[in-house]
Tab-separated table of C-alpha atoms in Angstrom:
chain	number	residue	atom	x	y	z
A	1	MET	CA	20.633	28.821	7.855
A	2	THR	CA	23.191	26.780	6.619
A	3	PRO	CA	23.767	27.305	2.545
A	4	CYS	CA	22.822	24.217	0.454
A	5	PRO	CA	25.899	22.979	-1.007
A	6	ASN	CA	24.508	21.709	-4.519
A	7	ASP	CA	25.774	23.837	-7.421
A	8	ALA	CA	25.073	21.119	-9.937
A	9	PRO	CA	24.484	21.993	-13.634
A	10	ALA	CA	20.941	22.290	-15.307
A	11	THR	CA	19.659	19.173	-17.133
A	12	SER	CA	16.922	19.626	-19.760
A	13	SER	CA	14.626	16.931	-20.973
A	14	SER	CA	11.296	17.069	-22.831
A	15	SER	CA	8.432	14.588	-24.025
A	16	PRO	CA	6.732	14.859	-27.195
A	17	THR	CA	3.619	15.249	-25.499
A	18	THR	CA	4.648	17.935	-23.008
A	19	SER	CA	4.149	21.330	-24.049
A	20	PRO	CA	7.241	24.018	-24.170
A	21	THR	CA	5.861	25.881	-21.231
A	22	THR	CA	5.540	22.786	-18.989
A	23	THR	CA	8.683	21.350	-19.865
A	24	ALA	CA	10.469	24.691	-19.106
A	25	ARG	CA	8.447	24.864	-15.887
A	26	GLN	CA	9.571	21.275	-14.568
A	27	ASP	CA	13.096	21.911	-15.821
A	28	VAL	CA	13.169	25.175	-13.500
A	29	SER	CA	11.388	23.101	-10.698
A	30	ASP	CA	13.866	20.354	-11.156
A	31	VAL	CA	16.762	22.692	-10.850
A	32	LEU	CA	15.945	24.499	-7.852
A	33	SER	CA	14.493	21.676	-5.844
A	34	GLY	CA	18.315	20.587	-6.377
A	35	HIS	CA	19.383	23.697	-4.343
A	36	GLY	CA	16.644	24.002	-1.626
A	37	PRO	CA	13.134	23.166	-0.389
A	38	ARG	CA	9.744	23.860	-2.419
A	39	VAL	CA	7.789	25.796	0.348
A	40	GLN	CA	4.944	26.390	-1.846
A	41	TYR	CA	3.858	25.248	-5.457
A	42	SER	CA	6.034	27.955	-7.081
A	43	VAL	CA	8.298	28.912	-4.306
A	44	PHE	CA	11.653	27.619	-3.675
A	45	GLU	CA	13.655	28.388	-0.571
A	46	VAL	CA	17.647	28.373	-1.837
A	47	ALA	CA	20.453	29.493	0.321
A	48	LEU	CA	23.673	29.815	-1.944
A	49	SER	CA	27.172	29.387	-0.392
A	50	SER	CA	28.642	32.620	-2.673
A	51	LYS	CA	27.979	34.984	-5.327
A	52	ALA	CA	29.644	32.671	-7.694
A	53	ALA	CA	26.991	30.186	-7.210
A	54	THR	CA	24.020	32.448	-7.340
A	55	THR	CA	25.808	33.719	-10.893
A	56	ARG	CA	25.680	30.056	-12.025
A	57	LEU	CA	22.260	29.379	-10.829
A	58	ARG	CA	20.901	32.505	-12.480
A	59	SER	CA	22.590	31.660	-15.688
A	60	ALA	CA	21.236	28.181	-15.613
A	61	LEU	CA	17.677	29.334	-15.293
A	62	LYS	CA	17.960	31.890	-17.820
A	63	LYS	CA	18.792	28.992	-20.238
A	64	LEU	CA	15.506	27.144	-19.461
A	65	ILE	CA	13.096	29.951	-19.756
A	66	ASP	CA	11.562	31.858	-22.666
A	67	PRO	CA	12.254	35.289	-21.460
A	68	ASP	CA	9.167	36.835	-23.553
A	69	GLU	CA	6.649	34.241	-21.781
A	70	ASP	CA	8.578	33.109	-18.634
A	71	GLN	CA	9.492	34.969	-15.597
A	72	ILE	CA	11.671	34.006	-12.380
A	73	ARG	CA	11.838	36.417	-9.346
A	74	ILE	CA	15.036	36.007	-7.235
A	75	TYR	CA	14.446	38.060	-3.811
A	76	PRO	CA	18.112	38.314	-1.964
A	77	LEU	CA	18.190	38.134	1.845
A	78	SER	CA	20.809	39.383	4.105
A	79	VAL	CA	21.763	37.403	6.987
A	80	PRO	CA	19.890	39.347	9.660
A	81	ASP	CA	16.708	39.006	7.239
A	82	LEU	CA	17.198	35.334	7.421
A	83	ASN	CA	17.360	35.617	11.043
A	84	GLU	CA	13.909	37.576	11.083
A	85	ILE	CA	12.038	34.729	9.116
A	86	THR	CA	8.725	33.766	10.734
A	87	ILE	CA	7.083	30.488	9.529
A	88	LEU	CA	3.332	29.904	10.547
A	89	GLY	CA	1.781	26.443	10.294
A	90	ASN	CA	3.344	23.048	10.442
A	91	ARG	CA	3.328	21.635	6.997
A	92	ARG	CA	6.038	19.652	5.965
A	93	LEU	CA	8.566	21.027	3.612
A	94	GLU	CA	9.343	18.754	0.537
A	95	GLU	CA	12.369	16.538	1.601
A	96	ARG	CA	14.913	15.455	-0.693
A	97	ALA	CA	18.303	13.151	0.603
A	98	ASP	CA	20.726	15.680	-1.234
A	99	PHE	CA	20.123	18.767	1.085
A	100	TRP	CA	19.422	19.505	4.780
A	101	ILE	CA	17.766	22.236	6.805
A	102	VAL	CA	19.567	23.325	9.953
């Protein structure tokens, strides 16, 4: 699996008719989808090229959530673990022009 080369800073936007929780969820989704594909409604598959990129992403995500109300889980996987991924089914992943899966 090739890392996705996107370490873009997080951005935030809100609308007067959108609740803070919905806005935070959308902002988190926007940041994560810029780093990798959404594989389920609240699950993203993100491969980062370095520990520094991981630190930047964690920092950006922390700024977007309320730590008393929200939770983001990050499961680090080693290269041997990545080589053992099994995918069942043929559902297509969300596709974006700014990343690729090899």
